Structure formats: structure tokens, C-alpha cells
PDB file of C-alpha atoms in Angstrom:
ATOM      1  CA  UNK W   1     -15.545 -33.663 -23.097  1.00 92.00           C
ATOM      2  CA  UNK W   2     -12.065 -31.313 -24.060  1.00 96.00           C
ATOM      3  CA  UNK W   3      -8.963 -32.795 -23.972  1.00 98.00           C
ATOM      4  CA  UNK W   4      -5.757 -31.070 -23.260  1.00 98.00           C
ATOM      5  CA  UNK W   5      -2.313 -32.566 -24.421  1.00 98.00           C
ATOM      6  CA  UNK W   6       0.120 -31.270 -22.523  1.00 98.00           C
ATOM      7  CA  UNK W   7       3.814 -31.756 -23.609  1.00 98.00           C
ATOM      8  CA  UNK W   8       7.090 -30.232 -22.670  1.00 98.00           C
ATOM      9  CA  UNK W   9      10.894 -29.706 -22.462  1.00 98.00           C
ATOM     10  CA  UNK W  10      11.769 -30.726 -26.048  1.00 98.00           C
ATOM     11  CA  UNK W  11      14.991 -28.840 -26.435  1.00 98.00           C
ATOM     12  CA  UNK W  12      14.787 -28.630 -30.084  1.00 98.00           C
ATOM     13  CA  UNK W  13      18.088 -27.415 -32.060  1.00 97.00           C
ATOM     14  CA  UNK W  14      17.942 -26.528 -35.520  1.00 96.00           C
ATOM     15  CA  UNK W  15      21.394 -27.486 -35.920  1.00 91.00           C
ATOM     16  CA  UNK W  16      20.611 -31.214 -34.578  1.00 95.00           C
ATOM     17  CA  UNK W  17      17.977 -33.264 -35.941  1.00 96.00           C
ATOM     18  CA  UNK W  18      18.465 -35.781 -33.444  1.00 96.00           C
ATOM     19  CA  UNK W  19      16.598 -33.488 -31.263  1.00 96.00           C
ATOM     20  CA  UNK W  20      13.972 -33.342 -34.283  1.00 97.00           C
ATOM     21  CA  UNK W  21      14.014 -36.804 -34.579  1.00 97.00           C
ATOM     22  CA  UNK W  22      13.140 -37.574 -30.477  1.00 98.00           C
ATOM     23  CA  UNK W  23      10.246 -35.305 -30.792  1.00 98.00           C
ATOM     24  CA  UNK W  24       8.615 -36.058 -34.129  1.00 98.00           C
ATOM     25  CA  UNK W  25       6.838 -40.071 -33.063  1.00 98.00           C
ATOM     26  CA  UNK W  26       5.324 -37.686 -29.828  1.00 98.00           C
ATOM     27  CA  UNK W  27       4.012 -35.257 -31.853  1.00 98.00           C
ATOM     28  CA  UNK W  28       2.752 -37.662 -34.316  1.00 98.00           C
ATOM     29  CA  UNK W  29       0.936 -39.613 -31.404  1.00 98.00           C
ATOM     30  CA  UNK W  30      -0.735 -36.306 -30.054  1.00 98.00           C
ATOM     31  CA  UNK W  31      -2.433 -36.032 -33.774  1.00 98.00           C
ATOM     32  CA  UNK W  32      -3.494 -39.356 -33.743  1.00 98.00           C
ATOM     33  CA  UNK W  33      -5.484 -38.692 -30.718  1.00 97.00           C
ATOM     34  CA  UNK W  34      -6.768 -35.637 -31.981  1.00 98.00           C
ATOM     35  CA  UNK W  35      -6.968 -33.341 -28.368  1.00 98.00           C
ATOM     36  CA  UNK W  36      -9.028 -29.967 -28.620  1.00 97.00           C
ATOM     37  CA  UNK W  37      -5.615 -27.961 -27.412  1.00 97.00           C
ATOM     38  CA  UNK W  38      -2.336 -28.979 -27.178  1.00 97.00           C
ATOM     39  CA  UNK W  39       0.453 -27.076 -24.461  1.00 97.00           C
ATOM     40  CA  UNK W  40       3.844 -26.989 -24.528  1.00 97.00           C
ATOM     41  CA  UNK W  41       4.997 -26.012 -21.159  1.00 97.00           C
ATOM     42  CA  UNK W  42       7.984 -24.699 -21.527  1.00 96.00           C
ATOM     43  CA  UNK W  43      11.636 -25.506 -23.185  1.00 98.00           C
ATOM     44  CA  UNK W  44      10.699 -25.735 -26.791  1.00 98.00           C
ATOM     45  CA  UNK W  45      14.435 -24.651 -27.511  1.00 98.00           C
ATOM     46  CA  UNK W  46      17.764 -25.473 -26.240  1.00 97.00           C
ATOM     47  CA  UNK W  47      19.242 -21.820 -26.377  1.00 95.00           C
ATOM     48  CA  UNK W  48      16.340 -19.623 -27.774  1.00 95.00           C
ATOM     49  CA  UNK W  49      16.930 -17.542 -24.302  1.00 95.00           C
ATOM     50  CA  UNK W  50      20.184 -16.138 -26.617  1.00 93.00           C
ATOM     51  CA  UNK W  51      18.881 -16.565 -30.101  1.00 95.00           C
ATOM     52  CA  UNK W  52      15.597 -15.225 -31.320  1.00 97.00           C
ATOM     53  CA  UNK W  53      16.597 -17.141 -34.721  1.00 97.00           C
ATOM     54  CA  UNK W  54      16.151 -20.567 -32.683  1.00 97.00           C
ATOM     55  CA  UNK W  55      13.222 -19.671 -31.665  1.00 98.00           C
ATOM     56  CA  UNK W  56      11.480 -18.276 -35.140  1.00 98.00           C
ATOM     57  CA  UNK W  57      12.561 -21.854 -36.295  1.00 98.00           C
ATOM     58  CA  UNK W  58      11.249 -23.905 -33.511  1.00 98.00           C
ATOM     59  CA  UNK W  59       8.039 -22.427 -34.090  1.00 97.00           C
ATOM     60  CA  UNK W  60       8.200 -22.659 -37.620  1.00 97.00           C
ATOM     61  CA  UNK W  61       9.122 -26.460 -37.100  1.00 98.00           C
ATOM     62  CA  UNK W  62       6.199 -26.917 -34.981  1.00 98.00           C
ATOM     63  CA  UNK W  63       3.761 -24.727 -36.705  1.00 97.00           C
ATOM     64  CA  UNK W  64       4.043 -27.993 -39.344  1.00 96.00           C
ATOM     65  CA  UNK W  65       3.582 -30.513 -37.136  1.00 97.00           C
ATOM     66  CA  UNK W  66       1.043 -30.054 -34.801  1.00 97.00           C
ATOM     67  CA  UNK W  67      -2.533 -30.328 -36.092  1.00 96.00           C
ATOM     68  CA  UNK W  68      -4.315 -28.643 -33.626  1.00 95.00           C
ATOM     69  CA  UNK W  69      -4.525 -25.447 -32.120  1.00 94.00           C
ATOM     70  CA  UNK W  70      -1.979 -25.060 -29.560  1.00 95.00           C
ATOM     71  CA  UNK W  71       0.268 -22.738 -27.291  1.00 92.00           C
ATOM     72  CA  UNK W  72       3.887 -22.499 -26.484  1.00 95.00           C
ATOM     73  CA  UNK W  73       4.664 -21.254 -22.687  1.00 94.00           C
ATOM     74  CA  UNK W  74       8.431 -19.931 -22.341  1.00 95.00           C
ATOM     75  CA  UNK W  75      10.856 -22.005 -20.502  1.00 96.00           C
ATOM     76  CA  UNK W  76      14.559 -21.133 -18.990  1.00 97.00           C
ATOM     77  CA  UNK W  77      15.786 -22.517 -22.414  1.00 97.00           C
ATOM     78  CA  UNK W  78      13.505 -19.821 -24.130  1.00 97.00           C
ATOM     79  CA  UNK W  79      13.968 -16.582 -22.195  1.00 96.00           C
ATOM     80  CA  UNK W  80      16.230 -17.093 -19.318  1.00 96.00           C
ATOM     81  CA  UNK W  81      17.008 -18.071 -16.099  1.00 93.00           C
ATOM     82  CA  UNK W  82      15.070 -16.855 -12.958  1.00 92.00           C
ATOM     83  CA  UNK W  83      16.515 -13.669 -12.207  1.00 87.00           C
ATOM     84  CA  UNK W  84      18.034 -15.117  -9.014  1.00 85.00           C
ATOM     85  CA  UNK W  85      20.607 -17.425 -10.804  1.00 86.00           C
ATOM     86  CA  UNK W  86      23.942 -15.881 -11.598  1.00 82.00           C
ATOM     87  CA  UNK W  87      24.124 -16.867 -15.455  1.00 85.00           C
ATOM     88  CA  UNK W  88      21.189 -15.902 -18.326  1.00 90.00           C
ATOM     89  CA  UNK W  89      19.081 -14.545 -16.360  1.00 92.00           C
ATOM     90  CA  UNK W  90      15.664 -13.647 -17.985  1.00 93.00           C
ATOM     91  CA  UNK W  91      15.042  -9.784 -18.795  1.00 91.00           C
ATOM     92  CA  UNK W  92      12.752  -7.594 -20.576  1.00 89.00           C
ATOM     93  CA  UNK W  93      14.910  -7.991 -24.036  1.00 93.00           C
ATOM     94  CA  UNK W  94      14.701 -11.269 -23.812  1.00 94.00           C
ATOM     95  CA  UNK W  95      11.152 -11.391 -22.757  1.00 92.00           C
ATOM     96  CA  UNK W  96       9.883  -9.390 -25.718  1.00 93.00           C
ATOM     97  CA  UNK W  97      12.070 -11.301 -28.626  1.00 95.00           C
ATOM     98  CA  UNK W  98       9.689 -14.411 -26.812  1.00 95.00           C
ATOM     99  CA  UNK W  99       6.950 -12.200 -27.490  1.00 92.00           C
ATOM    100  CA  UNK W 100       7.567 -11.183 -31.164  1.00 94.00           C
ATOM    101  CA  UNK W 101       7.726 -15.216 -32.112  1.00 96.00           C
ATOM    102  CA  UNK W 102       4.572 -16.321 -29.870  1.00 92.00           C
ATOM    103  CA  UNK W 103       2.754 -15.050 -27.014  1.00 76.00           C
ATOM    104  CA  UNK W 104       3.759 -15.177 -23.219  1.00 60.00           C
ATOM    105  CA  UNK W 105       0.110 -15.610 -21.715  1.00 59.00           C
ATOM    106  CA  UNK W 106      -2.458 -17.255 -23.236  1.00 77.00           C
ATOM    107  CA  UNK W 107      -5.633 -18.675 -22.409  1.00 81.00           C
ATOM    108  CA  UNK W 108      -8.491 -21.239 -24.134  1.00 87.00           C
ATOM    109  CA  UNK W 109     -12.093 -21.385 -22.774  1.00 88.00           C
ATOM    110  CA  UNK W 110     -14.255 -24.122 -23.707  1.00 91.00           C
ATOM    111  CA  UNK W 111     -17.811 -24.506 -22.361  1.00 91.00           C
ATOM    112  CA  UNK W 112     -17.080 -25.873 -18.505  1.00 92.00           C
ATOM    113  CA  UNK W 113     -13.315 -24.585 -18.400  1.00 93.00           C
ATOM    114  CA  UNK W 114     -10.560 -21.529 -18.865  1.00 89.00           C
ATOM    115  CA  UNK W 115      -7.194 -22.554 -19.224  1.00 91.00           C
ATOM    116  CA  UNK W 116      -4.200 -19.985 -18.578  1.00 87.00           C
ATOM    117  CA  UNK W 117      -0.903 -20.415 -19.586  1.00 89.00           C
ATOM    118  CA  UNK W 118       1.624 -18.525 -17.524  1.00 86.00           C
ATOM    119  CA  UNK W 119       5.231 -17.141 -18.016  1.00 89.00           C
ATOM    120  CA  UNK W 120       6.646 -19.001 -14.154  1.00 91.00           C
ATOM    121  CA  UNK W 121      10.288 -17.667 -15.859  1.00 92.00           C
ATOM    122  CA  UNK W 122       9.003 -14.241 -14.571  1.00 88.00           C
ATOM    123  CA  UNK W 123       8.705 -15.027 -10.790  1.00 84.00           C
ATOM    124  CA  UNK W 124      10.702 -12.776  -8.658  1.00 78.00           C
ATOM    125  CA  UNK W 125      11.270  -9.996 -11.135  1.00 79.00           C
ATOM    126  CA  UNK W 126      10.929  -6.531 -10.765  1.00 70.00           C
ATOM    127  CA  UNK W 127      10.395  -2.977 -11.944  1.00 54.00           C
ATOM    128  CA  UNK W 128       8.926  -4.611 -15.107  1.00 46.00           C
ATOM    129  CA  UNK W 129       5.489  -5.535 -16.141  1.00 45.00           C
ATOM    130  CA  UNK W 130       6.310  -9.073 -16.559  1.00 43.00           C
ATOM    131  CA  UNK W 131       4.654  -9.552 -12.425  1.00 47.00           C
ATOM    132  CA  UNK W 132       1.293  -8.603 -14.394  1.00 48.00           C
ATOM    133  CA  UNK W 133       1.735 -12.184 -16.244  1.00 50.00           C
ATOM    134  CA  UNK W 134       0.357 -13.958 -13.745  1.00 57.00           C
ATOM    135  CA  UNK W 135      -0.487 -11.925 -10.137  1.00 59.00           C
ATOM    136  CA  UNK W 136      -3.351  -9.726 -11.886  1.00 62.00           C
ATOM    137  CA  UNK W 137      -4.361 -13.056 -13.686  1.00 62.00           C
ATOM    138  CA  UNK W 138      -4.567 -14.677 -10.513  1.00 65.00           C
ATOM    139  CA  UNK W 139      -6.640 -11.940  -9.051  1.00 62.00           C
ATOM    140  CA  UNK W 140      -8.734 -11.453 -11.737  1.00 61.00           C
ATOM    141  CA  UNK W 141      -9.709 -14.952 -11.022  1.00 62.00           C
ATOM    142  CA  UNK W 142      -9.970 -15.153  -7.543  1.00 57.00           C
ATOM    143  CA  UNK W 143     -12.863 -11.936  -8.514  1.00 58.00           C
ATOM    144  CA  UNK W 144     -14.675 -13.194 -11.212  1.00 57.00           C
ATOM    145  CA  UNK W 145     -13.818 -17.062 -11.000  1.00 57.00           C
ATOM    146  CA  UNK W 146     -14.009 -16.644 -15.151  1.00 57.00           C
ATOM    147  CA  UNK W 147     -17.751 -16.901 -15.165  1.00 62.00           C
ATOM    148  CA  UNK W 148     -17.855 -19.689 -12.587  1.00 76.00           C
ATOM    149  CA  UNK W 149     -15.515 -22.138 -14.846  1.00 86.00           C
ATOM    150  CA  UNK W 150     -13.782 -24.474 -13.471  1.00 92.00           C
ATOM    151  CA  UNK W 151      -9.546 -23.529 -14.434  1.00 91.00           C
ATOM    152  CA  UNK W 152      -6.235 -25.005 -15.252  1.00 93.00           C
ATOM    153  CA  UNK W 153      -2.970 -23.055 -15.444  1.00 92.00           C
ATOM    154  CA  UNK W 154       0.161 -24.292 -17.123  1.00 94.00           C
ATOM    155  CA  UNK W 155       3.629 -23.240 -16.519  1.00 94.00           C
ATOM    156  CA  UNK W 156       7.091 -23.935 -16.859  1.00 96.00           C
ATOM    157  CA  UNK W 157       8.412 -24.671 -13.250  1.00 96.00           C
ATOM    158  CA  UNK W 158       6.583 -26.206 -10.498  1.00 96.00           C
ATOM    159  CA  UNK W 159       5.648 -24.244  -7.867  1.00 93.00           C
ATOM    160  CA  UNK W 160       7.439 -26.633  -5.193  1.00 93.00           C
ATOM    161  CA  UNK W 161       8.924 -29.846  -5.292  1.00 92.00           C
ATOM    162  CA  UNK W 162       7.327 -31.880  -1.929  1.00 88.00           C
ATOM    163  CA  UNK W 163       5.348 -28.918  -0.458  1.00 86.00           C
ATOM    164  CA  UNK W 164       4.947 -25.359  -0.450  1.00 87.00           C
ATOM    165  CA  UNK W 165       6.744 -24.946   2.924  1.00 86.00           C
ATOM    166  CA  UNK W 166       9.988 -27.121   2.172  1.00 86.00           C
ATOM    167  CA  UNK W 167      13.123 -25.393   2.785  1.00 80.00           C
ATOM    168  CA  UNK W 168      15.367 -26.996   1.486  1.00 84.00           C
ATOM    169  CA  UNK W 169      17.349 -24.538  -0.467  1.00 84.00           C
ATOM    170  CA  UNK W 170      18.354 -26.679  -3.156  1.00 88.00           C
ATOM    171  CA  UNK W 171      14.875 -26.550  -4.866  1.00 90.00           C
ATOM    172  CA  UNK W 172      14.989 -22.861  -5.161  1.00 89.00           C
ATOM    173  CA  UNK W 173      17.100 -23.281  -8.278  1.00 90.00           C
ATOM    174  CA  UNK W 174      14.507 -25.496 -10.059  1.00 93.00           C
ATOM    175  CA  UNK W 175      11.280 -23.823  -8.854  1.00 92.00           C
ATOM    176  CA  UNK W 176      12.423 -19.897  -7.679  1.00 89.00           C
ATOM    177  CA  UNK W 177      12.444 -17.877  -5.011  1.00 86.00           C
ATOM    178  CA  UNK W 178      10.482 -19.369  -1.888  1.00 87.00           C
ATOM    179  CA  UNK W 179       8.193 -15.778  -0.683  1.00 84.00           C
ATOM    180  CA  UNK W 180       6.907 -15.095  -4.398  1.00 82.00           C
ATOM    181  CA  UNK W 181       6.066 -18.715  -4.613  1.00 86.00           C
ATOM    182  CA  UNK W 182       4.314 -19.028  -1.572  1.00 86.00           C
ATOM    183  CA  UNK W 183       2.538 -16.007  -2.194  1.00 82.00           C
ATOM    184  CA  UNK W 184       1.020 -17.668  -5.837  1.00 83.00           C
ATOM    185  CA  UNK W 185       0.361 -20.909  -3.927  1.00 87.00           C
ATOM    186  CA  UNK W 186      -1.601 -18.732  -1.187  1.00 84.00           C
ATOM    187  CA  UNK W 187      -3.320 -17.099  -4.077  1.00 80.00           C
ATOM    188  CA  UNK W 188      -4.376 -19.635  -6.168  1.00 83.00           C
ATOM    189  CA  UNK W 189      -5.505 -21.362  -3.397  1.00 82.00           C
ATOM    190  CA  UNK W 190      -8.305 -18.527  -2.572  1.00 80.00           C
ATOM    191  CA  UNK W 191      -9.340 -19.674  -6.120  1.00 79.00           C
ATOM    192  CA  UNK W 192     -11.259 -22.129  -5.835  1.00 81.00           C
ATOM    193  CA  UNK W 193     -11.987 -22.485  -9.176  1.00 87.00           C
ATOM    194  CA  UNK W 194      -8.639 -23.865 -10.117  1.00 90.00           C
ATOM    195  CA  UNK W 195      -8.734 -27.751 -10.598  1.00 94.00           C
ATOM    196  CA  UNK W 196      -4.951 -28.575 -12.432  1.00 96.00           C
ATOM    197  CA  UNK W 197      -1.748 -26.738 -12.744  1.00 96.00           C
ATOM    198  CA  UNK W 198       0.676 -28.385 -15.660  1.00 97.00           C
ATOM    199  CA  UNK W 199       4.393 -27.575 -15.909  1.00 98.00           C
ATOM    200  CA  UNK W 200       7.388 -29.440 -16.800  1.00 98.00           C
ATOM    201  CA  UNK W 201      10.966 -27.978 -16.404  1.00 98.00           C
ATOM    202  CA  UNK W 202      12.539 -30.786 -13.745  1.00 98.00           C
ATOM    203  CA  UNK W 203      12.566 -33.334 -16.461  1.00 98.00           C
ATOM    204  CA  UNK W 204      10.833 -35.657 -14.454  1.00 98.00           C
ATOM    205  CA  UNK W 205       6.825 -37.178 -14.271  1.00 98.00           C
ATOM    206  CA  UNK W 206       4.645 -36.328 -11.988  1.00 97.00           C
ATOM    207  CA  UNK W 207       0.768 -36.593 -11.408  1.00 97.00           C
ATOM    208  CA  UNK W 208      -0.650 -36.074  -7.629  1.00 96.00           C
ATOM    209  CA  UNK W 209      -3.059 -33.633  -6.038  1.00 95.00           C
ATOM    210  CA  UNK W 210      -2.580 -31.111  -3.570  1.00 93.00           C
ATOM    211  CA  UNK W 211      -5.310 -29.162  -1.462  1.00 90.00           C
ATOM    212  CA  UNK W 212      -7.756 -30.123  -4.450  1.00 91.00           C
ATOM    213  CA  UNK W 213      -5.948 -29.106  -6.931  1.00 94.00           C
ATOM    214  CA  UNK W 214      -3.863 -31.721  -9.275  1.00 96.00           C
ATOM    215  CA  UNK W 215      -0.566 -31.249  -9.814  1.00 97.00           C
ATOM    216  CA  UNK W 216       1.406 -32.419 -12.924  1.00 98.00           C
ATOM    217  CA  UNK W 217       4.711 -32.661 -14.355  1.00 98.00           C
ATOM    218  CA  UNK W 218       4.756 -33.954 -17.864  1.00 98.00           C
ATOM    219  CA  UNK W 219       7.781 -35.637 -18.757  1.00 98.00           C
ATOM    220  CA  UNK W 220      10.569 -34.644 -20.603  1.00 98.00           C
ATOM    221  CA  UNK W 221      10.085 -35.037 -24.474  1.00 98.00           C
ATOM    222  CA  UNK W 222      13.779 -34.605 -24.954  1.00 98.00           C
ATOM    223  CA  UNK W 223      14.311 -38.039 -23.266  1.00 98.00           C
ATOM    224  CA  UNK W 224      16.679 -36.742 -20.857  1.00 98.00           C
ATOM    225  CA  UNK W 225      15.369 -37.764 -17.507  1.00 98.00           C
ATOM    226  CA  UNK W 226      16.950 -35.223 -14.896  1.00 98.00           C
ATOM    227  CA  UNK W 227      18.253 -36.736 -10.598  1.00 97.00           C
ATOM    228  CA  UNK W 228      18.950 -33.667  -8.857  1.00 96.00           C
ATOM    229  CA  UNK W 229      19.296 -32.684  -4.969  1.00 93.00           C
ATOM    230  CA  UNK W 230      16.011 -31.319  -3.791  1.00 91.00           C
ATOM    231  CA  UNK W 231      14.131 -32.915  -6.464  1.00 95.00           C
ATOM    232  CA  UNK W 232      11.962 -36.534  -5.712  1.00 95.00           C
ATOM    233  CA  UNK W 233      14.218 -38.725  -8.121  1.00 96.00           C
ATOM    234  CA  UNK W 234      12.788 -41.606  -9.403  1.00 97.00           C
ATOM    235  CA  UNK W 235      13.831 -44.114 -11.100  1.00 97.00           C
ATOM    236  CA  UNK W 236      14.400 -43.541 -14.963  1.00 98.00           C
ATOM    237  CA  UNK W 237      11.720 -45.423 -16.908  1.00 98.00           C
ATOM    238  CA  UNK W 238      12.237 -46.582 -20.261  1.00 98.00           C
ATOM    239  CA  UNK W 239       9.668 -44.099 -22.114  1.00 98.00           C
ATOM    240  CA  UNK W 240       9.024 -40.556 -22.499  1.00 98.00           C
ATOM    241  CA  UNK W 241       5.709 -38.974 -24.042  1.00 98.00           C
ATOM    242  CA  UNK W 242       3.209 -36.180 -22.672  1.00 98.00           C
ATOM    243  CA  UNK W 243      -0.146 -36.310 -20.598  1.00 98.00           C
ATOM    244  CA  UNK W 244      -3.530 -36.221 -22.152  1.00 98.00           C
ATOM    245  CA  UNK W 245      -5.977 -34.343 -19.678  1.00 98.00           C
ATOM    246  CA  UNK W 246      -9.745 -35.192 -20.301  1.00 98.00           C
ATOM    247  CA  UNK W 247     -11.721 -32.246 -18.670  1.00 97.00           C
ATOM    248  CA  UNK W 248     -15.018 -32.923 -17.250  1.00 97.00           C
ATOM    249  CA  UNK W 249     -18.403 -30.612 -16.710  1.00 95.00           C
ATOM    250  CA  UNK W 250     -18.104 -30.747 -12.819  1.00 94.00           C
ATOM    251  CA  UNK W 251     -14.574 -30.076 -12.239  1.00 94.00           C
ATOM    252  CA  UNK W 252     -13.145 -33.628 -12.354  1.00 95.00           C
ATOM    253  CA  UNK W 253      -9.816 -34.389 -14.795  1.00 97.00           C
ATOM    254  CA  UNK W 254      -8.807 -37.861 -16.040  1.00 97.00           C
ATOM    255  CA  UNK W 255      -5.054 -37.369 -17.122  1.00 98.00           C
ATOM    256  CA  UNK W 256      -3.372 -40.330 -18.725  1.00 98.00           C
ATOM    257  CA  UNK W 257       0.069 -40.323 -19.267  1.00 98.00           C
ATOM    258  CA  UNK W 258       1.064 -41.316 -22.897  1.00 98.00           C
ATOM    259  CA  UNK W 259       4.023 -42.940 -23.517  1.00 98.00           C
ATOM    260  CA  UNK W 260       5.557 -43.380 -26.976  1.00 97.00           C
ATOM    261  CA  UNK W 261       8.934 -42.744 -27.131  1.00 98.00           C
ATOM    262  CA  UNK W 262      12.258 -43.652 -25.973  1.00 98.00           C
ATOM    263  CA  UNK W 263      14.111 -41.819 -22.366  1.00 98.00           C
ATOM    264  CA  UNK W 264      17.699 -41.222 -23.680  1.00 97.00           C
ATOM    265  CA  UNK W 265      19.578 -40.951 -20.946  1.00 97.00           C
ATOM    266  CA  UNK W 266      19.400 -40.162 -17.332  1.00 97.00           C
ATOM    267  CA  UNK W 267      21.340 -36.495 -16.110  1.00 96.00           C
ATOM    268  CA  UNK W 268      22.747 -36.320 -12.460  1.00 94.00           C
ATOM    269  CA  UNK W 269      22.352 -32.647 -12.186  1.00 89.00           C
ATOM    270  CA  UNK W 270      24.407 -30.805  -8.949  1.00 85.00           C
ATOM    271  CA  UNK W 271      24.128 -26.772  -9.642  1.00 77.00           C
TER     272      UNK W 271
END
């Protein structure tokens, strides 16, 4: 059976190898346990949104460390803000220096599955053909359901924090703008191919389902655990790591959270 380990929100700096440091025992773990595909959903960088240096040496970095073949799905960190927040907002620029390091969409398929990874930064723009990222992959698989495979997705933001109708306003920030959200949700929902959606961003853990489908956060591998309003705040445990998704022939997903380094520090977060 495949096995996916799925990692995010390292914040690596190239100027601070304490960053290096945090990250290096998870990655180490990950090769011990030798998955078939490794995803990193989101955040590899602290401020590769500004410096397409940062992010030639994060992949450089990882490109030495990880032992297996793996992608790299943008975050806010990488390429921007959603385009509804007033400061560093993603554009096309911005996009495409993402683009010229690694590759915005990507996908895996291994005899029972297709995996998709998705640029979520994207959600809500306009006039650009960043909205092909993930609607006409989202269509194409409500049409063909990928030669009746069963599919996970991976992106940088959840889709919603409780549910897809909250309203709370305060979750817009982490997650984007409520109508293109709902609309995904609606879509992917037609699809009933798709089993598990991974993302990260919120800097907290999460694994639940939802209409069928599970639903998981990995945890921050920066070991800053994040409280924010809107968000379900737990308590800060003592460990970070990433999940390890086993993917089985009819549909079914064992995910095991591995833990194996230290949370830093907990961030009360008010934007």
C-alpha cells in the first residue's frame, strides 16, 4: 500500500539555521520511514513571497534532504497573501518566480489513487489563469473521476475552519473568501472520488472527516503552534512532526500523526 508524508509550514530562512535546525530531525524521520511521496503543503519559506533567492535556496536545501520523490505546494510565505488582505498580496509576478523554482500543480498516480496538489493561495483571484489551478482540475475530475481512482488533494489553507457555512468573519483571513470557497467545497463534493484533502497554513493539527471525505491539517514543522479568533485552538502540545497517510485499494486512509520534534512556542495571533 502507498504512503504519503505530508509535512508543512517550515518557514525556512537561509539566514537562520535555527529554522534549519527545527526541520532537519523531521525530515530525517520521514526517510527513515521511507513513504512513496512526500508533500509539503505550503510555507517552505519565511519571505520567498518577496525573494525568489529564498526560495531557489529552500529548494536547494531540501532537494538534499529528502530522499524521496516529493512536491512543494506554495504557501502565503511563498507567493503571497490572498488577494483580499491589504499587505503582499499574491500576483501573477509572484506566481511565476514560484513557478520558475518548482511547480504550482502537481499530481502523483499510483495504482488505486491520483493525488493533486493545489495552489489554495490563488482563491479569489481574477483576470489571470491562476483560477485554472484548481476549478478545471476539479472539473476534470468530477468528468472523468481519473480513471475511477480514488483522490487526495493537498493545499495550503483549509477550506473552512468548523464548517463550510460558518460565518464568522474572522476565518476569512486564514482560509479566503467565503463564495469561492463554498463553491470548491460544493464541487469537490460532486466528486465522489475524493477521499482526503491535506493542508496546513493555521499552524495547528487536525485529522477529522467531513461528508466522507477526511480532512487534515498537518502540524506546523516550524514549531510555532498558532491561537487565533475563528480558529479551534487547542491546547499547545509538546511535539511537532507531519502525518504519514497509508492509502488503501478501496478508498480507505490510515493517517498517523508522527511526532518527533519539539513545538517552540505558542503565537496568539489577532489580525
Amino acid at each position: 500500500m502507498p504512503t504519503i508524508a505530508h509535512i508543512s509550514d517550515l518557514h525556512l530562512q537561509s539566514g537562520v539555521p535555527e529554522r534549519q535546525s527545527q526541520v532537519e530531525p523531521i525530515l530525517r524521520k520521514i526517510n527513515e520511514m521511507k513513504p512513496d511521496l512526500v508533500v509539503i503543503s505550503g510555507d517552505l519559506t519565511d519571505d520567498g513571497w518577496d525573494s525568489i533567492e529564498e526560495l531557489q535556496w529552500a529548494k536547494e536545501w531540501l532537494d538534499h534532504r529528502i530522499f524521496a520523490t516529493y512536491w512543494a505546494l506554495p504557501g502565503n510565505h511563498d507567493v503571497g497573501n490572498f488577494v483580499t488582505q491589504n499587505i503582499g498580496q499574491i500576483n501573477q509576478k509572484r506566481i511565476e518566480c514560484w513557478r520558475e523554482v518548482f511547480v504550482s500543480d502537481e499530481e502523483f498516480e499510483f495504482d488505486h489513487w491520483h493525488t493533486f496538489g493545489i495552489n489554495s493561495m490563488q482563491l479569489g483571484m481574477e483576470g489571470s489563469t491562476a483560477n485554472l489551478a484548481f476549478h478545471d482540475i476539479i472539473s476534470s475530475l468530477i468528468d472523468t473521476q481519473v480513471n475511477e481512482k480514488w483522490i487526495g488533494l493537498f493545499m495550503h489553507t483549509p477550506l473552512f475552519s468548523q464548517s463550510i457555512r460558518e460565518e464568522d468573519p474572522a476565518i476569512d483571513y486564514w482560509v479566503g473568501s467565503r463564495q469561492p470557497r463554498q463553491q470548491l467545497w460544493m464541487n469537490i463534493k460532486e466528486c465522489k472520488s475524493i477521499k482526503l484533502i491535506g493542508s496546513g497554513h493555521v499552524h495547528q493539527t487536525r485529522l477529522t472527516e467531513v461528508d466522507g471525505v477526511k480532512i487534515v491539517w498537518a502540524p506546523p514543522a516550524s514549531g510555532t503552534w498558532v491561537h487565533a479568533p475563528g480558529l479551534p485552538n487547542p491546547p499547545m502540545p509538546e511535539q511537532t512532526g507531519f502525518f504519514l497517510h497509508t492509502l488503501h485499494d478501496d478508498g480507505r486512509i490510515d493517517s498517523e500523526l508522527i511526532e518527533c520534534a519539539p513545538m517552540l512556542k505558542l503565537y496568539e495571533h489577532n489580525p
